[in-house]
Short mmCIF file of C-alpha atoms and ligand atoms in Angstrom, two decimals:
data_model
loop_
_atom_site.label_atom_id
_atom_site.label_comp_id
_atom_site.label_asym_id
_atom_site.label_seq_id
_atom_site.Cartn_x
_atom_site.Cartn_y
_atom_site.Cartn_z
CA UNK A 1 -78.51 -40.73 99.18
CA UNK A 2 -81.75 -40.83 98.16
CA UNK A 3 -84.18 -37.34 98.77
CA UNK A 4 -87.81 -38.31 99.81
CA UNK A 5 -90.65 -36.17 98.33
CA UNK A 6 -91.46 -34.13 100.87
CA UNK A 7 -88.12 -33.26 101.80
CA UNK A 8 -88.45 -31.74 97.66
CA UNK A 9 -91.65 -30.64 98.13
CA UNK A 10 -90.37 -28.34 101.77
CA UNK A 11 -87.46 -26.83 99.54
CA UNK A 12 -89.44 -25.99 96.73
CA UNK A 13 -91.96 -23.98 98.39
CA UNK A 14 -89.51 -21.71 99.61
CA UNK A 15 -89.04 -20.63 96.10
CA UNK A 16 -91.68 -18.29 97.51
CA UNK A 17 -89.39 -16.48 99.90
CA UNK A 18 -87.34 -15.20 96.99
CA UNK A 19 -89.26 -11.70 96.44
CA UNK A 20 -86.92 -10.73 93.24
CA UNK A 21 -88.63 -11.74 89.64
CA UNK A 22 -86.92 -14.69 88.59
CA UNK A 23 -86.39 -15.63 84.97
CA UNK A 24 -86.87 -18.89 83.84
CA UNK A 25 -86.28 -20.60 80.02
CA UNK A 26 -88.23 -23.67 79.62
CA UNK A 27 -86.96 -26.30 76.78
CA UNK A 28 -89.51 -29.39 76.33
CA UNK A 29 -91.79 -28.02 78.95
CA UNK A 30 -95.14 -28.65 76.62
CA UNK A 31 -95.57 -32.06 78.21
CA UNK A 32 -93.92 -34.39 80.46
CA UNK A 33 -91.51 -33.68 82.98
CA UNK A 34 -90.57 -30.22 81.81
CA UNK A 35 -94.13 -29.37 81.80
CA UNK A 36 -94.44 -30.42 85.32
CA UNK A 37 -90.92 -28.55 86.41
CA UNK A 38 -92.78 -25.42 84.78
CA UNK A 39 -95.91 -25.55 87.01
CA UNK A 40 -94.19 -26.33 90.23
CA UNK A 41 -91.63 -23.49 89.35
CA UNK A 42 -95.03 -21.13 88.33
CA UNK A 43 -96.72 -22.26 91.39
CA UNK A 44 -93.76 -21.43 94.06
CA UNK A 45 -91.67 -18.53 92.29
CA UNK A 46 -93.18 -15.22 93.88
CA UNK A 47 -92.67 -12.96 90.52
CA UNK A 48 -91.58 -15.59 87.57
CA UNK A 49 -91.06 -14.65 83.83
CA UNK A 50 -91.03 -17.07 82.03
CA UNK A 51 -90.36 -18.18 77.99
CA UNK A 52 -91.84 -21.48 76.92
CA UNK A 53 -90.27 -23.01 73.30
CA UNK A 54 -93.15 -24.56 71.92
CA UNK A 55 -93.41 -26.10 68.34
CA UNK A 56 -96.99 -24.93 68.25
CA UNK A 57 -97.98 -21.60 70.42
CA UNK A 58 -101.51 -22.40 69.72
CA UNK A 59 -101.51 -25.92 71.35
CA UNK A 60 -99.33 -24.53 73.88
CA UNK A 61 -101.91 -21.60 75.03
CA UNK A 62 -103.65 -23.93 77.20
CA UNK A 63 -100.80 -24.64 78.84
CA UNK A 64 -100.19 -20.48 79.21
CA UNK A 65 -103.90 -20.29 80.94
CA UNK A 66 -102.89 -23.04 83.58
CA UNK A 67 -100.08 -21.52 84.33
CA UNK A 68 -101.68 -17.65 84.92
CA UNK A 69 -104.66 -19.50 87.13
CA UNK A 70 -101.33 -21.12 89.34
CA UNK A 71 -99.91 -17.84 89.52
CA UNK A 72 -101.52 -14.76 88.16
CA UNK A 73 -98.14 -12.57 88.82
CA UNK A 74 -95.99 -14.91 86.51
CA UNK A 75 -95.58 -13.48 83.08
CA UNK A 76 -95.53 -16.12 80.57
CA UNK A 77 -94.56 -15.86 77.08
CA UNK A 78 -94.08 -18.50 74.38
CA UNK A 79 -91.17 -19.00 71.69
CA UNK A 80 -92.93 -20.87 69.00
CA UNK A 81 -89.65 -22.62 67.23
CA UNK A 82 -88.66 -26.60 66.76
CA UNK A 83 -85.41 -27.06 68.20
CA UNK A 84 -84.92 -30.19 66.55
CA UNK A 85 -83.23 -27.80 64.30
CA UNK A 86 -79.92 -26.02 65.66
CA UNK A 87 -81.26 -22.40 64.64
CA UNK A 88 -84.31 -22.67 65.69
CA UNK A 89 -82.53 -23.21 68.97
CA UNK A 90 -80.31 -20.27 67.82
CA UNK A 91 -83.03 -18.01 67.55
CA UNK A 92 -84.64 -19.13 70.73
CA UNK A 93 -81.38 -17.98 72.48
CA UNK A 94 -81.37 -15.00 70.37
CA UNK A 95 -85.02 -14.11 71.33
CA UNK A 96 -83.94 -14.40 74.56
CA UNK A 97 -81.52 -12.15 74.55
CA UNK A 98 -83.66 -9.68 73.10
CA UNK A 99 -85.79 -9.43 76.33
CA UNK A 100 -83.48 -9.99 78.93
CA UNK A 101 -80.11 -9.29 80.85
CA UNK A 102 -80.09 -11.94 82.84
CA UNK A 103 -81.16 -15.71 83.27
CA UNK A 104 -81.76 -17.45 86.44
CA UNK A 105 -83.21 -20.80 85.02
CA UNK A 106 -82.58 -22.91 82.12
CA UNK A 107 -84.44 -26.01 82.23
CA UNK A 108 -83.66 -28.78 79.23
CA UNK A 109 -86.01 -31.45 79.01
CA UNK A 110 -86.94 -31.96 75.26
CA UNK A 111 -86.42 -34.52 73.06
CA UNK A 112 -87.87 -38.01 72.50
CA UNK A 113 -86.49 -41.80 71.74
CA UNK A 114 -87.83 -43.36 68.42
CA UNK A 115 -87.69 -46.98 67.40
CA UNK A 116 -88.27 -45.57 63.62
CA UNK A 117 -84.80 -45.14 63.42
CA UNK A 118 -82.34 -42.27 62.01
CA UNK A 119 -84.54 -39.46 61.27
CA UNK A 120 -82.31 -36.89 59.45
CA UNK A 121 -83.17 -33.23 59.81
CA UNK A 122 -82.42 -30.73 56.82
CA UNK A 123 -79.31 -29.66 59.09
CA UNK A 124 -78.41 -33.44 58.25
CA UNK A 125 -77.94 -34.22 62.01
CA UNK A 126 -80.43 -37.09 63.76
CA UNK A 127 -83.56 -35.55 65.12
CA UNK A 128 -83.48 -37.01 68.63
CA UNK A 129 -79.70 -36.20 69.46
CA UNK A 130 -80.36 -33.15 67.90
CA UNK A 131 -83.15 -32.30 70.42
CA UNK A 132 -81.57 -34.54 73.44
CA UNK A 133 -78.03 -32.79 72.92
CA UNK A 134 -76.91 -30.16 69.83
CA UNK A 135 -79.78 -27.62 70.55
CA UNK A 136 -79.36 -27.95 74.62
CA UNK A 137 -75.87 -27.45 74.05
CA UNK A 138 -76.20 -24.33 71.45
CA UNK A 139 -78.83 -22.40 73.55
CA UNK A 140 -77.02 -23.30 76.69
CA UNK A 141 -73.84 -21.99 75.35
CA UNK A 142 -75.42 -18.75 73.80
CA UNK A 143 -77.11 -17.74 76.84
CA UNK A 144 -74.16 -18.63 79.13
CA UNK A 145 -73.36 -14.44 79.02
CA UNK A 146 -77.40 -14.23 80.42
CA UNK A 147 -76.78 -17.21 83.19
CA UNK A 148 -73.45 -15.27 84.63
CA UNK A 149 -75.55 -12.04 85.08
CA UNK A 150 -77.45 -13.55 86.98
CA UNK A 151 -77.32 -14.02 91.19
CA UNK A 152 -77.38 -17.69 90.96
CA UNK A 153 -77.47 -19.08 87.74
CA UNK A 154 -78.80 -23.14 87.14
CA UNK A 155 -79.29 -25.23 84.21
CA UNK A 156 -80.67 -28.58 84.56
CA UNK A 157 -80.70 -31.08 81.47
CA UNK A 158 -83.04 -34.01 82.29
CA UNK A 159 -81.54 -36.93 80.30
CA UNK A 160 -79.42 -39.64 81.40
CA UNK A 161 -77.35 -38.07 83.71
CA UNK A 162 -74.66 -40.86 85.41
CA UNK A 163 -75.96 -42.89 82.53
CA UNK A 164 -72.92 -42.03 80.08
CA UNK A 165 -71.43 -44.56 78.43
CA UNK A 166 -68.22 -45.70 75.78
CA UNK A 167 -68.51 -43.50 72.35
CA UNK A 168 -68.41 -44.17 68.58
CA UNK A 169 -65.42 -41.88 68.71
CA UNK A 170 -64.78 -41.92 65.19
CA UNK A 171 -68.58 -40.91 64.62
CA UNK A 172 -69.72 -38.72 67.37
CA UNK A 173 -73.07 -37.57 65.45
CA UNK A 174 -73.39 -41.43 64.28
CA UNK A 175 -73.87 -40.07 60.75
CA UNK A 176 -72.67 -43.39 59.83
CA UNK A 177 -75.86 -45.58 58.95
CA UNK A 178 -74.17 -49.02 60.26
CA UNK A 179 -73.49 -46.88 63.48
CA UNK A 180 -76.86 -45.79 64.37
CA UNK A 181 -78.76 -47.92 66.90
CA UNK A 182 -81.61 -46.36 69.71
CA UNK A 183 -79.17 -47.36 72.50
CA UNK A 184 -76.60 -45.74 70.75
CA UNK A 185 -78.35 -42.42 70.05
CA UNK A 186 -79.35 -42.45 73.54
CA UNK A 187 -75.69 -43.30 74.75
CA UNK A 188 -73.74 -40.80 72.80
CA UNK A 189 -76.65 -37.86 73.68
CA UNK A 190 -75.70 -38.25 77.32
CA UNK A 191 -72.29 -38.77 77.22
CA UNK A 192 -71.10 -36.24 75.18
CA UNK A 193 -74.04 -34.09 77.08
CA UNK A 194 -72.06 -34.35 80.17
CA UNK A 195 -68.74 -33.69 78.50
CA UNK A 196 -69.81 -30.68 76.95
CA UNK A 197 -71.36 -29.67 80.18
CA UNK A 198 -68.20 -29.90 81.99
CA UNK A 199 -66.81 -27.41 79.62
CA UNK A 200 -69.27 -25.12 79.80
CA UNK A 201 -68.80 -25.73 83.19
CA UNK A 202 -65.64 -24.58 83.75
CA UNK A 203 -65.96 -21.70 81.83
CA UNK A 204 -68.52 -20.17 84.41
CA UNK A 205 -68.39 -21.55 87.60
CA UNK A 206 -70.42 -19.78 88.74
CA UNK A 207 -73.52 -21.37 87.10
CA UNK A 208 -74.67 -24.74 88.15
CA UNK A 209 -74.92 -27.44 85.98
CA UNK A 210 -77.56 -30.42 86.94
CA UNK A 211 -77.94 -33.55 84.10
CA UNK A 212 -80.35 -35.84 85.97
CA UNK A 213 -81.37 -39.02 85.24
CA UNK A 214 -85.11 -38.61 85.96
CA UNK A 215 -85.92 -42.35 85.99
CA UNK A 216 -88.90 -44.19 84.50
CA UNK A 217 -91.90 -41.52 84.48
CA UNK A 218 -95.03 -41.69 82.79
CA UNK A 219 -95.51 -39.37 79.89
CA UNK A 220 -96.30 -38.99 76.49
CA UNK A 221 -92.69 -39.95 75.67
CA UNK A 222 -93.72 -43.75 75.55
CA UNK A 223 -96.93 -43.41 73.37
CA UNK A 224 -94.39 -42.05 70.60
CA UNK A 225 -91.62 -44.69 70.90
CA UNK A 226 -92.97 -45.85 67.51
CA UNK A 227 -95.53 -45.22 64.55
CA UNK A 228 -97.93 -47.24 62.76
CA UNK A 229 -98.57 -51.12 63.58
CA UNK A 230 -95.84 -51.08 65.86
CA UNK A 231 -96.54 -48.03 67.96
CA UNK A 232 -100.28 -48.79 68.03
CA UNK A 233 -98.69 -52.36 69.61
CA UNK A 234 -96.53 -50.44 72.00
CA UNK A 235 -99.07 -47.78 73.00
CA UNK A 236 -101.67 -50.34 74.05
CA UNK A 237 -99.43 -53.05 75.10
CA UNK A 238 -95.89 -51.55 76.39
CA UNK A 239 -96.71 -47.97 77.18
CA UNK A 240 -99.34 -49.37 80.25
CA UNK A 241 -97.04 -51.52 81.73
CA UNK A 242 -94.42 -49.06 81.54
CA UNK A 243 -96.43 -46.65 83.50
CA UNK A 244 -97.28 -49.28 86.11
CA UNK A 245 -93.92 -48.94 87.44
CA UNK A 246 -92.82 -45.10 86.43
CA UNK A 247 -93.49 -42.10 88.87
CA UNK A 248 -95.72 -39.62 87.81
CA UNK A 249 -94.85 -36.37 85.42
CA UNK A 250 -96.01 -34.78 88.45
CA UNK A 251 -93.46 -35.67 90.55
CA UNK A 252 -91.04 -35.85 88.24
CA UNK A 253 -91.69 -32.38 87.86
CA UNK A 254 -91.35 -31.37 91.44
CA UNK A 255 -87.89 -33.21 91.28
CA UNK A 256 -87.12 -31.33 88.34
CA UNK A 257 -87.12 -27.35 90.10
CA UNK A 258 -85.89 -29.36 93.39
CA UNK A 259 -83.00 -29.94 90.95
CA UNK A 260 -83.09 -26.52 90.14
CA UNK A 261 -83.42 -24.32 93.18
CA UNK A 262 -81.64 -27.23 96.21
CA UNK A 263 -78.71 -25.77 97.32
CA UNK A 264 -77.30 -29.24 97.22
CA UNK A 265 -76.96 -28.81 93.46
CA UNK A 266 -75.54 -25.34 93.60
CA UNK A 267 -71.79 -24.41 93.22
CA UNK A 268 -72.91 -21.37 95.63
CA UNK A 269 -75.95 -21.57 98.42
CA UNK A 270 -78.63 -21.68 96.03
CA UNK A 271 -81.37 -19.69 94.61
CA UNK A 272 -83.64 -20.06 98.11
CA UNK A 273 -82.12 -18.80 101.06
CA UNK A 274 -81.00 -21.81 103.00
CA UNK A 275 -81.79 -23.15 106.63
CA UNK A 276 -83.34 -26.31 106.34
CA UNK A 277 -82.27 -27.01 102.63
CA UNK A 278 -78.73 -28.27 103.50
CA UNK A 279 -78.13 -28.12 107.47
CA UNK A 280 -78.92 -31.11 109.68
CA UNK A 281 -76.81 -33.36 108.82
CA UNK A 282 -79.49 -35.32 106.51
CA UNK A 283 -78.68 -33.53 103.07
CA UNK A 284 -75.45 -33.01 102.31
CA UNK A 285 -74.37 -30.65 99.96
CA UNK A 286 -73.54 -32.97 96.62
CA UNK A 287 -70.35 -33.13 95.27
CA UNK A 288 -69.56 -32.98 91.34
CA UNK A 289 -68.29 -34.96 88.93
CA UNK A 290 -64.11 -34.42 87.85
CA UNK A 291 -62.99 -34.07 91.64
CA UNK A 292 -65.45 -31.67 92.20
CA UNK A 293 -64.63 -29.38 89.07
CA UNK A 294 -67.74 -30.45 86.63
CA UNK A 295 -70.82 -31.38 87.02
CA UNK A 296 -73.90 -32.82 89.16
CA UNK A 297 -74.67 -35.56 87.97
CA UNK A 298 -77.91 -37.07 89.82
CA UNK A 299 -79.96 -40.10 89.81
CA UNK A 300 -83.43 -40.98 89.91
CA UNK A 301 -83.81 -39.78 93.73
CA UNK A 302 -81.49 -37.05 93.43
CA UNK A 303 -78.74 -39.19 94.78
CA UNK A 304 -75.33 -37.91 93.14
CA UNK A 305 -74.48 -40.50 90.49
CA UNK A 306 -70.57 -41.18 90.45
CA UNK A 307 -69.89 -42.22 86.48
CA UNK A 308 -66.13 -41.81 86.80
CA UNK A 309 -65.30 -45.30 86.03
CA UNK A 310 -66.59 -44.11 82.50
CA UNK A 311 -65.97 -40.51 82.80
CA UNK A 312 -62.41 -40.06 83.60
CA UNK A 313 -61.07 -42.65 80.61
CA UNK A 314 -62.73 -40.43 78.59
CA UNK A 315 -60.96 -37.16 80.25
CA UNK A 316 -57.61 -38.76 80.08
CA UNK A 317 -58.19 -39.47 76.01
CA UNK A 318 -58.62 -35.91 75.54
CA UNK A 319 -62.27 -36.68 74.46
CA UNK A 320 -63.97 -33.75 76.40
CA UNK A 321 -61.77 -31.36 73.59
CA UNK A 322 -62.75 -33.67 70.74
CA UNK A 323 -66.52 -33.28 71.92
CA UNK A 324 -66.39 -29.74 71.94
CA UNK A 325 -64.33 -29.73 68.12
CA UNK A 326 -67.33 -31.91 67.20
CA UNK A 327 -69.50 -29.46 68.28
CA UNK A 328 -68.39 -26.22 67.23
CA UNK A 329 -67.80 -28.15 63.53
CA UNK A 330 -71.49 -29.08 63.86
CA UNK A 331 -72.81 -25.65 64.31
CA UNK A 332 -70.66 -24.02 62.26
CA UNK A 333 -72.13 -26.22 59.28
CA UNK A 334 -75.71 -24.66 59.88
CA UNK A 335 -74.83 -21.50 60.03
N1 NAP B 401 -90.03 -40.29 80.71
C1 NAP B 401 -89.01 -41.06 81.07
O1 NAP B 401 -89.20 -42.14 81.68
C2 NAP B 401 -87.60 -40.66 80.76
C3 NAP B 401 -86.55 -41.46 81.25
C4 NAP B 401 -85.23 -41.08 80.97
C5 NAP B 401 -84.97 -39.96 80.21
N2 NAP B 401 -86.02 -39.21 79.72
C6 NAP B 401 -85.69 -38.03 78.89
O2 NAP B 401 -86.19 -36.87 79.52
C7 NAP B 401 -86.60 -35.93 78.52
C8 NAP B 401 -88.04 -35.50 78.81
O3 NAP B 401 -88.85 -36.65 78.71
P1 NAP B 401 -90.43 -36.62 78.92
O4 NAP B 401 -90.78 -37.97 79.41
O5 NAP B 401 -90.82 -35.42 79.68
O6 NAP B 401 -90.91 -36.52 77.40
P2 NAP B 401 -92.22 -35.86 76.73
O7 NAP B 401 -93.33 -35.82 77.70
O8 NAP B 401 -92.43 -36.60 75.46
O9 NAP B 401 -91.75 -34.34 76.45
C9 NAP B 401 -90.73 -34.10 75.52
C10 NAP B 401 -90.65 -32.66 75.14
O10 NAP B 401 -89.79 -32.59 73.99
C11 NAP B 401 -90.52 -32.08 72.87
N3 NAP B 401 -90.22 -32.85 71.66
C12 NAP B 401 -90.41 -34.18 71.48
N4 NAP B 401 -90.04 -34.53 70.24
C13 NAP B 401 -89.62 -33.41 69.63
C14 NAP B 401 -89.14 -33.13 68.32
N5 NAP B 401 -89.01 -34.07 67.38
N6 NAP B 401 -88.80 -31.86 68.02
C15 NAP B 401 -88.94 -30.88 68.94
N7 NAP B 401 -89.41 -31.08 70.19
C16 NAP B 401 -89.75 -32.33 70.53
C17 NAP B 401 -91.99 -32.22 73.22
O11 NAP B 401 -92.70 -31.24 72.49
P3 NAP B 401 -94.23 -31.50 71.96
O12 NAP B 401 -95.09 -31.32 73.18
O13 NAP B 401 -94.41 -30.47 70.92
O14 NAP B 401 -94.26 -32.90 71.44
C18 NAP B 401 -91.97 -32.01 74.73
O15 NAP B 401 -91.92 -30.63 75.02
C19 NAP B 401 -86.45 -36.60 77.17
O16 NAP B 401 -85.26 -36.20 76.56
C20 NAP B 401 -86.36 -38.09 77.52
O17 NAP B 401 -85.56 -38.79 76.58
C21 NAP B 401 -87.32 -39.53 80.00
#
């Protein structure tokens, strides 16, 4: 079922009728969709504090200024790392943990698509799965402890969610040259995203996971699909079309903390006390993926996605398990 705006934009304003601070992490929030997620959540939260990873505090102090004129109680503070390296998402958790006992929000919208191809980090993983999955999944995973303190703990990873797809099983990272591809980057990022999500999942249920599809929205992700001749092409020939038919970062943004706060995507009643959110009849609570043991897995319009056809062939091969091997391997190697 799709969710109309304003039926997001109702819930999200009573954010405000949630007087206890609320404590918010905010992954890829320095433009696009994350950055609109962040104001909406500044604008509505009555006492937010909130940590911003930016790969460049200075650029990102603008964005600090905005977001005290929105809301003059928040307390904002920026985590100046590049999580397209594991540690630095490491140490982002760690920071983290250094300030506080408990986390309400994690929000996980970085990472970009590149037509370049490969780009190998000094971890020797690929930059945009790294960003799009390995660091989500690390800082997620470290701050789980944080999330389970908390009254009613959310993570949302805007990706690809119902999106998943079949895996290079025999090269999960796609380390493999001849296995690399853009589609395939982008395929294995969400797929093993939700698996590993499912795990994570189930070893806190009481935290609700959200990995959204956020559809086509129009952000600086499409002016960077590509340098030199052929990203000047795309920029001024591609990216304007593209936006033509993509929502704005705006409202992909108010989606985003709708995501994050709608009782519909909580395993409990939510962050805002309820009333309008769920009864009526209209929106239904939404169910999760694995029978109702993993995930939410939305759509564009916050409509649950139902991937099982892909999903559950992927359960039954013990590939969830696998994933997680993967994983662990992978960040014990940069350790
Ligand atoms: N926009 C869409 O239509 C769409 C559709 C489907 C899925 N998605 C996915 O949704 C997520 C958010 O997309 P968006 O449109 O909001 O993108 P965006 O506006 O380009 O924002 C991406 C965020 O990730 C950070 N980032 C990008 N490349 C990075 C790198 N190499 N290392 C570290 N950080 C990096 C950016 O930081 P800086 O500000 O420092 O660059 C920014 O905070 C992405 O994963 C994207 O793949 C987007």
């Amino acid at each position: 079922m799709a969710i109309d705006l304003q039926t997001v934009l109702d819930s999200n304003s009573r954010l405000a009728n949630v007087k206890t601070p609320l404590v918010a992490l905010f992954v890829g929030a320095t433009s696009g969709i994350g950055l609109g997620a962040l104001k909406e959540f500044a604008q509505h939260a009555s006492d937010p504090r909130v940590y911003i990873v930016a790969r460049n505090a200075k650029t990102a102090g603008a964005i600090v200024e905005e977001l005290h004129v929105l809301n003059p109680r928040g307390r904002y503070e920026i985590i100046e790392k590049n999580v397209s390296l594991v540690k630095d998402a490491e140490a982002v958790a760690e920071f983290v943990k250094t300030k506080e006992s408990s986390l309400d929000l994690l929000f996980l919208s970085v990472g970009f698509v590149s037509l370049d191809g490969r780009q190998d980090t000094t971890e020797g993983l690929d930059a945009s799965m790294t960003t799009r999955y390995y660091s989500r999944i690390r800082i997620t995973q470290l701050l789980l402890p944080l999330l389970r303190r908390a009254k009613s703990p959310h993570v949302v990873s805007i990706l690809a969610g119902g999106m998943e797809g079949s895996l290079q099983e025999d090269d999960l990272d796609l380390r493999q040259a001849k296995n690399w591809s853009v589609a395939r980057a982008s395929v294995h990022s969400a797929t093993i995203g939700t698996l590993a999500l499912e795990r994570l999942a189930a070893e806190s249920p009481r935290v609700s996971f959200v990995h959204a599809y956020p559809g086509m929205v129009a952000t600086p992700l499409f002016d960077r699909l590509a340098s030199g001749i052929a990203g000047f092409i795309l920029r001024c020939f591609l990216a304007p079309v593209i936006r033509l038919f993509s929502r704005s970062a705006t409202e992909a943004g108010q989606r985003g903390l709708f995501l994050a706060t709608s009782a519909r995507y909580s395993v409990d009643d939510g962050i805002v006390p309820l009333g309008a959110v769920v009864t009526g009849g209209s929106l239904q609570k939404g169910v999760r993926s694995n029978g109702g043991k993993g995930i939410f897995l939305v759509g564009a319009s916050g409509d649950i996605a139902d991937n099982e056809k892909v999903l559950m062939p992927l359960r039954k091969r013990d590939m969830e398990k696998k994933v997680w091997e993967h994983t662990e391997a992978v960040f014990d190697s940069v350790r």
